[in-house]
PDB file of C-alpha atoms in Angstrom:
ATOM      1  CA  UNK A   1      -0.605  19.349 -16.641  1.00  0.00           C
ATOM      2  CA  UNK A   2      -1.250  15.592 -16.636  1.00  0.00           C
ATOM      3  CA  UNK A   3       1.377  13.226 -15.287  1.00  0.00           C
ATOM      4  CA  UNK A   4       3.002  10.689 -17.633  1.00  0.00           C
ATOM      5  CA  UNK A   5       4.783   7.535 -16.456  1.00  0.00           C
ATOM      6  CA  UNK A   6       6.929   4.910 -18.197  1.00  0.00           C
ATOM      7  CA  UNK A   7       8.013   1.423 -17.081  1.00  0.00           C
ATOM      8  CA  UNK A   8       8.474  -2.177 -18.265  1.00  0.00           C
ATOM      9  CA  UNK A   9       5.711  -4.722 -17.659  1.00  0.00           C
ATOM     10  CA  UNK A  10       6.560  -6.747 -14.501  1.00  0.00           C
ATOM     11  CA  UNK A  11       6.799 -10.538 -14.775  1.00  0.00           C
ATOM     12  CA  UNK A  12       3.781 -11.057 -12.535  1.00  0.00           C
ATOM     13  CA  UNK A  13       1.493  -9.257 -15.002  1.00  0.00           C
ATOM     14  CA  UNK A  14       2.551 -11.245 -18.080  1.00  0.00           C
ATOM     15  CA  UNK A  15      -0.479 -12.389 -20.064  1.00  0.00           C
ATOM     16  CA  UNK A  16      -3.038 -10.259 -18.218  1.00  0.00           C
ATOM     17  CA  UNK A  17      -5.400  -7.924 -20.021  1.00  0.00           C
ATOM     18  CA  UNK A  18      -4.418  -4.255 -20.012  1.00  0.00           C
ATOM     19  CA  UNK A  19      -7.396  -3.226 -17.858  1.00  0.00           C
ATOM     20  CA  UNK A  20      -6.781  -5.967 -15.285  1.00  0.00           C
ATOM     21  CA  UNK A  21      -2.987  -5.674 -15.175  1.00  0.00           C
ATOM     22  CA  UNK A  22      -2.781  -1.889 -14.988  1.00  0.00           C
ATOM     23  CA  UNK A  23      -5.494  -1.832 -12.351  1.00  0.00           C
ATOM     24  CA  UNK A  24      -3.247  -3.994 -10.158  1.00  0.00           C
ATOM     25  CA  UNK A  25      -0.105  -2.077 -11.087  1.00  0.00           C
ATOM     26  CA  UNK A  26      -1.355   1.477 -10.706  1.00  0.00           C
ATOM     27  CA  UNK A  27      -4.060   1.197  -8.087  1.00  0.00           C
ATOM     28  CA  UNK A  28      -6.655   2.450 -10.585  1.00  0.00           C
ATOM     29  CA  UNK A  29     -10.080   0.979 -11.225  1.00  0.00           C
ATOM     30  CA  UNK A  30     -10.531  -1.133 -14.359  1.00  0.00           C
ATOM     31  CA  UNK A  31     -13.069   1.415 -15.604  1.00  0.00           C
ATOM     32  CA  UNK A  32     -10.515   4.235 -15.414  1.00  0.00           C
ATOM     33  CA  UNK A  33      -7.876   2.114 -17.168  1.00  0.00           C
ATOM     34  CA  UNK A  34     -10.382   1.268 -19.905  1.00  0.00           C
ATOM     35  CA  UNK A  35     -11.173   4.979 -20.337  1.00  0.00           C
ATOM     36  CA  UNK A  36      -7.458   5.783 -20.597  1.00  0.00           C
ATOM     37  CA  UNK A  37      -7.021   3.094 -23.243  1.00  0.00           C
ATOM     38  CA  UNK A  38      -9.965   4.352 -25.293  1.00  0.00           C
ATOM     39  CA  UNK A  39      -8.497   7.885 -25.146  1.00  0.00           C
ATOM     40  CA  UNK A  40      -5.122   6.694 -26.459  1.00  0.00           C
ATOM     41  CA  UNK A  41      -3.396   7.387 -23.135  1.00  0.00           C
ATOM     42  CA  UNK A  42      -1.888   3.893 -22.828  1.00  0.00           C
ATOM     43  CA  UNK A  43       0.930   2.860 -25.148  1.00  0.00           C
ATOM     44  CA  UNK A  44       2.677  -0.526 -25.277  1.00  0.00           C
ATOM     45  CA  UNK A  45       6.027  -0.265 -27.029  1.00  0.00           C
ATOM     46  CA  UNK A  46       4.840   3.018 -28.491  1.00  0.00           C
ATOM     47  CA  UNK A  47       1.586   1.629 -29.922  1.00  0.00           C
ATOM     48  CA  UNK A  48      -1.848   2.620 -28.503  1.00  0.00           C
ATOM     49  CA  UNK A  49      -3.318  -0.274 -26.529  1.00  0.00           C
ATOM     50  CA  UNK A  50      -6.928  -1.354 -26.071  1.00  0.00           C
ATOM     51  CA  UNK A  51      -8.276  -2.501 -22.695  1.00  0.00           C
ATOM     52  CA  UNK A  52      -8.388  -6.124 -23.912  1.00  0.00           C
ATOM     53  CA  UNK A  53      -4.822  -6.302 -25.251  1.00  0.00           C
ATOM     54  CA  UNK A  54      -2.495  -8.643 -23.364  1.00  0.00           C
ATOM     55  CA  UNK A  55       0.553  -7.491 -21.429  1.00  0.00           C
ATOM     56  CA  UNK A  56       3.918  -9.048 -22.222  1.00  0.00           C
ATOM     57  CA  UNK A  57       6.858  -9.102 -19.817  1.00  0.00           C
ATOM     58  CA  UNK A  58       9.472  -6.411 -20.538  1.00  0.00           C
ATOM     59  CA  UNK A  59       7.282  -4.553 -23.022  1.00  0.00           C
ATOM     60  CA  UNK A  60       7.369  -0.827 -22.275  1.00  0.00           C
ATOM     61  CA  UNK A  61       4.288   0.928 -20.936  1.00  0.00           C
ATOM     62  CA  UNK A  62       3.644   4.643 -21.361  1.00  0.00           C
ATOM     63  CA  UNK A  63       0.603   5.919 -19.474  1.00  0.00           C
ATOM     64  CA  UNK A  64      -0.742   9.463 -19.204  1.00  0.00           C
ATOM     65  CA  UNK A  65      -2.654   9.658 -15.938  1.00  0.00           C
ATOM     66  CA  UNK A  66      -5.862  11.622 -15.315  1.00  0.00           C
ATOM     67  CA  UNK A  67      -5.816  14.826 -13.302  1.00  0.00           C
ATOM     68  CA  UNK A  68      -6.134  14.579  -9.514  1.00  0.00           C
ATOM     69  CA  UNK A  69      -9.323  15.499  -7.656  1.00  0.00           C
ATOM     70  CA  UNK A  70      -9.845  17.354  -4.396  1.00  0.00           C
ATOM     71  CA  UNK A  71     -11.770  16.097  -1.373  1.00  0.00           C
ATOM     72  CA  UNK A  72     -14.241  18.956  -1.861  1.00  0.00           C
ATOM     73  CA  UNK A  73     -15.262  17.433  -5.227  1.00  0.00           C
ATOM     74  CA  UNK A  74     -15.562  13.927  -3.823  1.00  0.00           C
ATOM     75  CA  UNK A  75     -19.064  12.636  -3.038  1.00  0.00           C
ATOM     76  CA  UNK A  76     -19.738  10.836   0.229  1.00  0.00           C
ATOM     77  CA  UNK A  77     -19.578   7.102  -0.411  1.00  0.00           C
ATOM     78  CA  UNK A  78     -20.068   4.245   2.008  1.00  0.00           C
ATOM     79  CA  UNK A  79     -17.023   1.969   2.117  1.00  0.00           C
ATOM     80  CA  UNK A  80     -17.871  -1.674   2.659  1.00  0.00           C
ATOM     81  CA  UNK A  81     -15.699  -3.318   5.294  1.00  0.00           C
ATOM     82  CA  UNK A  82     -14.124  -0.114   6.634  1.00  0.00           C
ATOM     83  CA  UNK A  83     -14.517  -0.274  10.398  1.00  0.00           C
ATOM     84  CA  UNK A  84     -13.960   2.589  12.824  1.00  0.00           C
ATOM     85  CA  UNK A  85     -11.498   1.307  15.426  1.00  0.00           C
ATOM     86  CA  UNK A  86     -11.515   4.511  17.500  1.00  0.00           C
ATOM     87  CA  UNK A  87     -12.888   8.033  17.175  1.00  0.00           C
ATOM     88  CA  UNK A  88     -13.301  11.251  19.128  1.00  0.00           C
ATOM     89  CA  UNK A  89     -13.332  14.972  18.305  1.00  0.00           C
ATOM     90  CA  UNK A  90      -9.598  14.925  17.454  1.00  0.00           C
ATOM     91  CA  UNK A  91      -8.794  11.640  15.717  1.00  0.00           C
ATOM     92  CA  UNK A  92     -10.442   8.882  13.725  1.00  0.00           C
ATOM     93  CA  UNK A  93      -8.682   5.527  13.414  1.00  0.00           C
ATOM     94  CA  UNK A  94      -9.992   3.233  10.696  1.00  0.00           C
ATOM     95  CA  UNK A  95      -9.394  -0.356   9.671  1.00  0.00           C
ATOM     96  CA  UNK A  96      -8.762   0.251   5.963  1.00  0.00           C
ATOM     97  CA  UNK A  97      -9.758  -2.629   3.688  1.00  0.00           C
ATOM     98  CA  UNK A  98      -7.771  -3.616   0.628  1.00  0.00           C
ATOM     99  CA  UNK A  99      -8.927  -1.857  -2.540  1.00  0.00           C
ATOM    100  CA  UNK A 100      -9.555   1.455  -0.794  1.00  0.00           C
ATOM    101  CA  UNK A 101      -7.422   4.557  -1.373  1.00  0.00           C
ATOM    102  CA  UNK A 102      -6.604   6.929   1.478  1.00  0.00           C
ATOM    103  CA  UNK A 103      -7.917   9.964  -0.437  1.00  0.00           C
ATOM    104  CA  UNK A 104      -8.784  11.091  -3.987  1.00  0.00           C
ATOM    105  CA  UNK A 105      -5.925  10.756  -6.416  1.00  0.00           C
ATOM    106  CA  UNK A 106      -5.187  10.697 -10.135  1.00  0.00           C
ATOM    107  CA  UNK A 107      -7.375   8.217 -11.948  1.00  0.00           C
ATOM    108  CA  UNK A 108      -8.858   6.566  -8.877  1.00  0.00           C
ATOM    109  CA  UNK A 109     -12.654   6.403  -8.955  1.00  0.00           C
ATOM    110  CA  UNK A 110     -12.917   3.635  -6.374  1.00  0.00           C
ATOM    111  CA  UNK A 111     -13.704   4.011  -2.672  1.00  0.00           C
ATOM    112  CA  UNK A 112     -11.578   6.208  -0.402  1.00  0.00           C
ATOM    113  CA  UNK A 113     -11.186   6.544   3.337  1.00  0.00           C
ATOM    114  CA  UNK A 114     -12.185  10.210   3.162  1.00  0.00           C
ATOM    115  CA  UNK A 115     -15.409   9.536   1.200  1.00  0.00           C
ATOM    116  CA  UNK A 116     -16.281   6.704   3.586  1.00  0.00           C
ATOM    117  CA  UNK A 117     -15.821   8.920   6.625  1.00  0.00           C
ATOM    118  CA  UNK A 118     -18.026  11.613   5.085  1.00  0.00           C
ATOM    119  CA  UNK A 119     -20.720   9.019   4.364  1.00  0.00           C
ATOM    120  CA  UNK A 120     -20.534   7.868   7.987  1.00  0.00           C
ATOM    121  CA  UNK A 121     -21.059  11.433   9.214  1.00  0.00           C
ATOM    122  CA  UNK A 122     -17.536  12.198  10.420  1.00  0.00           C
ATOM    123  CA  UNK A 123     -15.948  15.625  10.167  1.00  0.00           C
ATOM    124  CA  UNK A 124     -12.354  15.595   8.934  1.00  0.00           C
ATOM    125  CA  UNK A 125      -9.828  18.387   9.474  1.00  0.00           C
ATOM    126  CA  UNK A 126      -9.643  20.936   6.649  1.00  0.00           C
ATOM    127  CA  UNK A 127      -5.872  21.282   7.103  1.00  0.00           C
ATOM    128  CA  UNK A 128      -3.587  19.999   4.351  1.00  0.00           C
ATOM    129  CA  UNK A 129      -3.601  20.019   0.542  1.00  0.00           C
ATOM    130  CA  UNK A 130      -7.077  20.038  -1.079  1.00  0.00           C
ATOM    131  CA  UNK A 131      -6.890  16.405  -2.216  1.00  0.00           C
ATOM    132  CA  UNK A 132      -5.868  15.057   1.188  1.00  0.00           C
ATOM    133  CA  UNK A 133      -7.288  17.274   3.908  1.00  0.00           C
ATOM    134  CA  UNK A 134      -6.993  15.636   7.308  1.00  0.00           C
ATOM    135  CA  UNK A 135      -4.712  12.885   5.998  1.00  0.00           C
ATOM    136  CA  UNK A 136      -1.598  12.551   8.166  1.00  0.00           C
ATOM    137  CA  UNK A 137      -0.681   9.001   7.084  1.00  0.00           C
ATOM    138  CA  UNK A 138      -1.427   6.883   4.027  1.00  0.00           C
ATOM    139  CA  UNK A 139      -1.607   3.197   3.186  1.00  0.00           C
ATOM    140  CA  UNK A 140      -1.351   1.867  -0.375  1.00  0.00           C
ATOM    141  CA  UNK A 141      -4.594   0.780  -2.054  1.00  0.00           C
ATOM    142  CA  UNK A 142      -3.304  -2.801  -1.857  1.00  0.00           C
ATOM    143  CA  UNK A 143      -2.351  -2.604   1.836  1.00  0.00           C
ATOM    144  CA  UNK A 144      -4.892  -3.066   4.616  1.00  0.00           C
ATOM    145  CA  UNK A 145      -4.942  -2.192   8.303  1.00  0.00           C
ATOM    146  CA  UNK A 146      -4.772   0.624  10.813  1.00  0.00           C
ATOM    147  CA  UNK A 147      -4.811   4.176   9.471  1.00  0.00           C
ATOM    148  CA  UNK A 148      -5.300   7.419  11.402  1.00  0.00           C
ATOM    149  CA  UNK A 149      -7.053  10.575  10.142  1.00  0.00           C
ATOM    150  CA  UNK A 150      -7.098  13.974  11.870  1.00  0.00           C
ATOM    151  CA  UNK A 151     -10.565  15.208  12.780  1.00  0.00           C
ATOM    152  CA  UNK A 152      -9.499  18.556  14.266  1.00  0.00           C
ATOM    153  CA  UNK A 153      -7.042  21.205  13.149  1.00  0.00           C
ATOM    154  CA  UNK A 154      -4.891  20.797  16.276  1.00  0.00           C
ATOM    155  CA  UNK A 155      -4.765  17.037  15.743  1.00  0.00           C
ATOM    156  CA  UNK A 156      -3.586  17.529  12.149  1.00  0.00           C
ATOM    157  CA  UNK A 157      -0.735  19.777  13.260  1.00  0.00           C
ATOM    158  CA  UNK A 158       0.340  17.567  16.169  1.00  0.00           C
ATOM    159  CA  UNK A 159       0.097  14.275  14.276  1.00  0.00           C
ATOM    160  CA  UNK A 160       1.945  15.566  11.205  1.00  0.00           C
ATOM    161  CA  UNK A 161       4.741  16.679  13.528  1.00  0.00           C
ATOM    162  CA  UNK A 162       4.717  13.319  15.317  1.00  0.00           C
ATOM    163  CA  UNK A 163       5.133  11.466  12.019  1.00  0.00           C
ATOM    164  CA  UNK A 164       7.948  13.862  11.027  1.00  0.00           C
ATOM    165  CA  UNK A 165       9.624  13.336  14.403  1.00  0.00           C
ATOM    166  CA  UNK A 166       9.184   9.540  14.059  1.00  0.00           C
ATOM    167  CA  UNK A 167       7.468   9.220  17.429  1.00  0.00           C
ATOM    168  CA  UNK A 168       4.579   7.196  15.980  1.00  0.00           C
ATOM    169  CA  UNK A 169       5.073   3.426  16.364  1.00  0.00           C
ATOM    170  CA  UNK A 170       4.013   1.787  13.089  1.00  0.00           C
ATOM    171  CA  UNK A 171       3.935  -2.031  13.078  1.00  0.00           C
ATOM    172  CA  UNK A 172       3.204  -4.111  10.016  1.00  0.00           C
ATOM    173  CA  UNK A 173       3.165  -7.831   9.336  1.00  0.00           C
ATOM    174  CA  UNK A 174       4.414  -8.990   5.942  1.00  0.00           C
ATOM    175  CA  UNK A 175       4.635 -12.395   4.303  1.00  0.00           C
ATOM    176  CA  UNK A 176       7.828 -12.369   2.256  1.00  0.00           C
ATOM    177  CA  UNK A 177       9.222 -14.987  -0.091  1.00  0.00           C
ATOM    178  CA  UNK A 178      12.116 -17.120   1.115  1.00  0.00           C
ATOM    179  CA  UNK A 179      13.926 -16.599   4.420  1.00  0.00           C
ATOM    180  CA  UNK A 180      15.533 -13.253   5.327  1.00  0.00           C
ATOM    181  CA  UNK A 181      19.011 -13.661   6.786  1.00  0.00           C
ATOM    182  CA  UNK A 182      19.515 -12.674   9.556  1.00  0.00           C
ATOM    183  CA  UNK A 183      16.139 -13.596  11.037  1.00  0.00           C
ATOM    184  CA  UNK A 184      16.132 -10.315  12.974  1.00  0.00           C
ATOM    185  CA  UNK A 185      17.634  -7.251  11.362  1.00  0.00           C
ATOM    186  CA  UNK A 186      17.528  -3.684  10.126  1.00  0.00           C
ATOM    187  CA  UNK A 187      17.416  -2.541   6.507  1.00  0.00           C
ATOM    188  CA  UNK A 188      18.986   0.911   6.214  1.00  0.00           C
ATOM    189  CA  UNK A 189      18.918   1.791   2.528  1.00  0.00           C
ATOM    190  CA  UNK A 190      17.859   5.027   0.773  1.00  0.00           C
ATOM    191  CA  UNK A 191      14.794   4.964  -1.478  1.00  0.00           C
ATOM    192  CA  UNK A 192      14.043   7.019  -4.590  1.00  0.00           C
ATOM    193  CA  UNK A 193      11.767   6.743  -7.587  1.00  0.00           C
ATOM    194  CA  UNK A 194      12.900   3.982  -9.952  1.00  0.00           C
ATOM    195  CA  UNK A 195      14.832   5.557 -12.864  1.00  0.00           C
ATOM    196  CA  UNK A 196      13.135   3.430 -15.506  1.00  0.00           C
ATOM    197  CA  UNK A 197       9.676   2.992 -14.009  1.00  0.00           C
ATOM    198  CA  UNK A 198       7.617   5.952 -12.917  1.00  0.00           C
ATOM    199  CA  UNK A 199       5.301   3.984 -10.608  1.00  0.00           C
ATOM    200  CA  UNK A 200       7.989   2.043  -8.806  1.00  0.00           C
ATOM    201  CA  UNK A 201      10.541   2.956  -6.187  1.00  0.00           C
ATOM    202  CA  UNK A 202      13.968   1.441  -5.633  1.00  0.00           C
ATOM    203  CA  UNK A 203      16.977   1.458  -3.329  1.00  0.00           C
ATOM    204  CA  UNK A 204      19.243   4.166  -4.745  1.00  0.00           C
ATOM    205  CA  UNK A 205      22.245   6.036  -3.383  1.00  0.00           C
ATOM    206  CA  UNK A 206      20.614   9.366  -4.222  1.00  0.00           C
ATOM    207  CA  UNK A 207      17.373   8.517  -2.416  1.00  0.00           C
ATOM    208  CA  UNK A 208      15.943   9.574   0.928  1.00  0.00           C
ATOM    209  CA  UNK A 209      17.052   7.699   4.045  1.00  0.00           C
ATOM    210  CA  UNK A 210      14.780   4.759   4.824  1.00  0.00           C
ATOM    211  CA  UNK A 211      15.066   2.433   7.825  1.00  0.00           C
ATOM    212  CA  UNK A 212      13.081  -0.777   8.318  1.00  0.00           C
ATOM    213  CA  UNK A 213      13.407  -3.044  11.374  1.00  0.00           C
ATOM    214  CA  UNK A 214      12.107  -6.604  11.110  1.00  0.00           C
ATOM    215  CA  UNK A 215      11.940  -9.868  13.050  1.00  0.00           C
ATOM    216  CA  UNK A 216      10.844 -13.341  11.990  1.00  0.00           C
ATOM    217  CA  UNK A 217       7.545 -14.507  13.449  1.00  0.00           C
ATOM    218  CA  UNK A 218       6.930 -17.744  11.541  1.00  0.00           C
ATOM    219  CA  UNK A 219       8.979 -19.523   8.865  1.00  0.00           C
ATOM    220  CA  UNK A 220       7.650 -21.830   6.147  1.00  0.00           C
ATOM    221  CA  UNK A 221       9.417 -23.633   3.316  1.00  0.00           C
ATOM    222  CA  UNK A 222       8.334 -21.059   0.748  1.00  0.00           C
ATOM    223  CA  UNK A 223       7.980 -17.875   2.768  1.00  0.00           C
ATOM    224  CA  UNK A 224       8.433 -16.089   6.098  1.00  0.00           C
ATOM    225  CA  UNK A 225       6.004 -14.061   8.177  1.00  0.00           C
ATOM    226  CA  UNK A 226       7.836 -11.038   9.591  1.00  0.00           C
ATOM    227  CA  UNK A 227       6.940  -8.252  11.985  1.00  0.00           C
ATOM    228  CA  UNK A 228       8.096  -4.887  10.661  1.00  0.00           C
ATOM    229  CA  UNK A 229       8.622  -1.594  12.481  1.00  0.00           C
ATOM    230  CA  UNK A 230       9.109   1.444  10.290  1.00  0.00           C
ATOM    231  CA  UNK A 231      11.506   4.091  11.529  1.00  0.00           C
ATOM    232  CA  UNK A 232      10.849   6.181   8.415  1.00  0.00           C
ATOM    233  CA  UNK A 233       7.802   6.255   6.140  1.00  0.00           C
ATOM    234  CA  UNK A 234       8.853   6.293   2.493  1.00  0.00           C
ATOM    235  CA  UNK A 235       6.456   5.322  -0.285  1.00  0.00           C
ATOM    236  CA  UNK A 236       6.395   1.509  -0.749  1.00  0.00           C
ATOM    237  CA  UNK A 237       9.191   1.260   1.867  1.00  0.00           C
ATOM    238  CA  UNK A 238       8.525  -2.282   3.098  1.00  0.00           C
ATOM    239  CA  UNK A 239       7.889  -3.589  -0.409  1.00  0.00           C
ATOM    240  CA  UNK A 240      11.032  -1.941  -1.809  1.00  0.00           C
ATOM    241  CA  UNK A 241      13.339  -2.961   1.044  1.00  0.00           C
ATOM    242  CA  UNK A 242      12.388  -6.641   1.048  1.00  0.00           C
ATOM    243  CA  UNK A 243      12.479  -6.762  -2.739  1.00  0.00           C
ATOM    244  CA  UNK A 244      16.014  -5.361  -2.601  1.00  0.00           C
ATOM    245  CA  UNK A 245      16.930  -8.306  -0.339  1.00  0.00           C
ATOM    246  CA  UNK A 246      15.379 -10.666  -2.934  1.00  0.00           C
ATOM    247  CA  UNK A 247      12.524 -11.448  -0.538  1.00  0.00           C
ATOM    248  CA  UNK A 248       9.564  -9.574  -2.063  1.00  0.00           C
ATOM    249  CA  UNK A 249       6.175  -9.566  -0.386  1.00  0.00           C
ATOM    250  CA  UNK A 250       4.079 -12.493  -1.572  1.00  0.00           C
ATOM    251  CA  UNK A 251       1.479 -11.355  -4.081  1.00  0.00           C
ATOM    252  CA  UNK A 252       3.393  -8.238  -5.144  1.00  0.00           C
ATOM    253  CA  UNK A 253       4.183  -8.479  -8.889  1.00  0.00           C
ATOM    254  CA  UNK A 254       5.450  -4.893  -9.073  1.00  0.00           C
ATOM    255  CA  UNK A 255       8.380  -5.847  -6.858  1.00  0.00           C
ATOM    256  CA  UNK A 256       9.109  -9.338  -8.108  1.00  0.00           C
ATOM    257  CA  UNK A 257       6.807 -11.837  -6.427  1.00  0.00           C
ATOM    258  CA  UNK A 258       6.502 -15.377  -7.799  1.00  0.00           C
ATOM    259  CA  UNK A 259       3.182 -15.571  -9.709  1.00  0.00           C
ATOM    260  CA  UNK A 260       2.860 -19.331  -9.066  1.00  0.00           C
ATOM    261  CA  UNK A 261       3.141 -18.881  -5.290  1.00  0.00           C
ATOM    262  CA  UNK A 262       0.734 -15.929  -5.490  1.00  0.00           C
ATOM    263  CA  UNK A 263      -1.833 -18.112  -7.233  1.00  0.00           C
ATOM    264  CA  UNK A 264      -1.302 -21.013  -4.812  1.00  0.00           C
ATOM    265  CA  UNK A 265      -1.910 -18.732  -1.821  1.00  0.00           C
ATOM    266  CA  UNK A 266      -5.016 -17.220  -3.407  1.00  0.00           C
ATOM    267  CA  UNK A 267      -3.630 -13.700  -3.243  1.00  0.00           C
ATOM    268  CA  UNK A 268      -4.793 -10.826  -5.421  1.00  0.00           C
ATOM    269  CA  UNK A 269      -2.563  -8.221  -3.675  1.00  0.00           C
ATOM    270  CA  UNK A 270       0.601  -7.975  -1.611  1.00  0.00           C
ATOM    271  CA  UNK A 271       0.537  -9.763   1.763  1.00  0.00           C
ATOM    272  CA  UNK A 272       1.096  -6.660   3.876  1.00  0.00           C
ATOM    273  CA  UNK A 273      -1.025  -5.489   6.801  1.00  0.00           C
ATOM    274  CA  UNK A 274      -0.721  -2.556   9.209  1.00  0.00           C
ATOM    275  CA  UNK A 275      -1.422  -4.386  12.467  1.00  0.00           C
ATOM    276  CA  UNK A 276      -0.965  -1.588  15.007  1.00  0.00           C
ATOM    277  CA  UNK A 277      -0.385   2.119  15.432  1.00  0.00           C
ATOM    278  CA  UNK A 278       0.914   3.665  18.636  1.00  0.00           C
ATOM    279  CA  UNK A 279       0.723   7.441  19.014  1.00  0.00           C
ATOM    280  CA  UNK A 280       0.352  10.257  21.515  1.00  0.00           C
ATOM    281  CA  UNK A 281      -3.191  11.586  21.393  1.00  0.00           C
ATOM    282  CA  UNK A 282      -3.530  15.384  21.117  1.00  0.00           C
ATOM    283  CA  UNK A 283      -4.744  15.429  24.725  1.00  0.00           C
ATOM    284  CA  UNK A 284      -1.413  13.942  25.830  1.00  0.00           C
ATOM    285  CA  UNK A 285      -2.121  10.268  26.531  1.00  0.00           C
ATOM    286  CA  UNK A 286      -0.452   7.456  24.583  1.00  0.00           C
ATOM    287  CA  UNK A 287      -2.638   4.903  22.862  1.00  0.00           C
ATOM    288  CA  UNK A 288      -2.258   1.846  20.643  1.00  0.00           C
ATOM    289  CA  UNK A 289      -4.880   0.727  18.126  1.00  0.00           C
ATOM    290  CA  UNK A 290      -4.726  -2.725  16.514  1.00  0.00           C
ATOM    291  CA  UNK A 291      -6.243  -4.470  13.485  1.00  0.00           C
ATOM    292  CA  UNK A 292      -6.695  -8.241  12.914  1.00  0.00           C
ATOM    293  CA  UNK A 293      -5.754  -9.938   9.641  1.00  0.00           C
ATOM    294  CA  UNK A 294      -8.436  -9.795   6.937  1.00  0.00           C
ATOM    295  CA  UNK A 295      -9.772 -13.023   5.451  1.00  0.00           C
ATOM    296  CA  UNK A 296      -7.558 -13.146   2.334  1.00  0.00           C
ATOM    297  CA  UNK A 297      -4.325 -12.850   4.319  1.00  0.00           C
ATOM    298  CA  UNK A 298      -5.551 -15.377   6.887  1.00  0.00           C
ATOM    299  CA  UNK A 299      -6.327 -17.795   4.051  1.00  0.00           C
ATOM    300  CA  UNK A 300      -2.789 -17.502   2.663  1.00  0.00           C
ATOM    301  CA  UNK A 301      -1.283 -18.271   6.080  1.00  0.00           C
ATOM    302  CA  UNK A 302      -3.623 -21.232   6.576  1.00  0.00           C
ATOM    303  CA  UNK A 303      -2.556 -22.591   3.180  1.00  0.00           C
ATOM    304  CA  UNK A 304       1.130 -22.358   4.108  1.00  0.00           C
ATOM    305  CA  UNK A 305       0.598 -23.947   7.504  1.00  0.00           C
ATOM    306  CA  UNK A 306      -1.291 -26.821   5.926  1.00  0.00           C
ATOM    307  CA  UNK A 307       1.402 -27.222   3.241  1.00  0.00           C
ATOM    308  CA  UNK A 308       4.045 -27.362   5.958  1.00  0.00           C
ATOM    309  CA  UNK A 309       2.202 -29.964   8.049  1.00  0.00           C
ATOM    310  CA  UNK A 310       1.273 -27.478  10.777  1.00  0.00           C
ATOM    311  CA  UNK A 311      -2.459 -28.135  10.451  1.00  0.00           C
ATOM    312  CA  UNK A 312      -4.543 -31.271  10.107  1.00  0.00           C
ATOM    313  CA  UNK A 313      -6.259 -31.941   6.816  1.00  0.00           C
TER     314      UNK A 313
END
């Protein structure tokens, strides 16, 4: 049975074409969104929408998503910009670029980590559900950085347990709007699916416990660069928690970012990067793997530093 979702159009997508806006919102390719529109699977305020129709803030979207695929059905596909940070017979650690999904999912026909690894000749563990074999951790399509994949069956079992036991040290850097107060703190707030928007999540009393630790690294007039350590790993956790504090990630229209600041910084996705992952290797030794900022996030920081008189020119 196909999955249907309903939500209002976020402010940051106002005026965009359906194919462009829903691609950003849902993590689907524009081609898939266009196919959904032509099949009558996208409704705006109850009326079938074409791919070229314009989105209007607070209009209601109803989308019926395509069925999910399994890794076995996925062809090997080279992923441009996906570097291998570390690999052996047990684990593969990649530097995931933006615009790449962790594994096959509903409606996504773009590149995936799993297809890229197959194209590069890597064997991935066959443990786990068919659509995400070997996947012990995921990053959103719009989030870049360090991601680990199990290559062996023992690694899959041990790493899944390590993530459940919260012994993996996950560090992200995020550029959030405004200035979080206090400058160093912990956000302990449960997260559940948003009641009125099937693709979003929200802080809710009936949600699962979610804990985010953060500290300020660099403050600007418009935004703050923070280092984030996740104690738990809920879907969209960093994005939801900072949005709940009224400090959404820059470039994240789903959770309330300012479209003018997004445009000024040259962002086409949320400023959120997984900078390091510390874990115990299946052979018993502890290791840390790190990822540098990609060019688009570096550009946004350079723009802010120049705006704030921190750079010449």
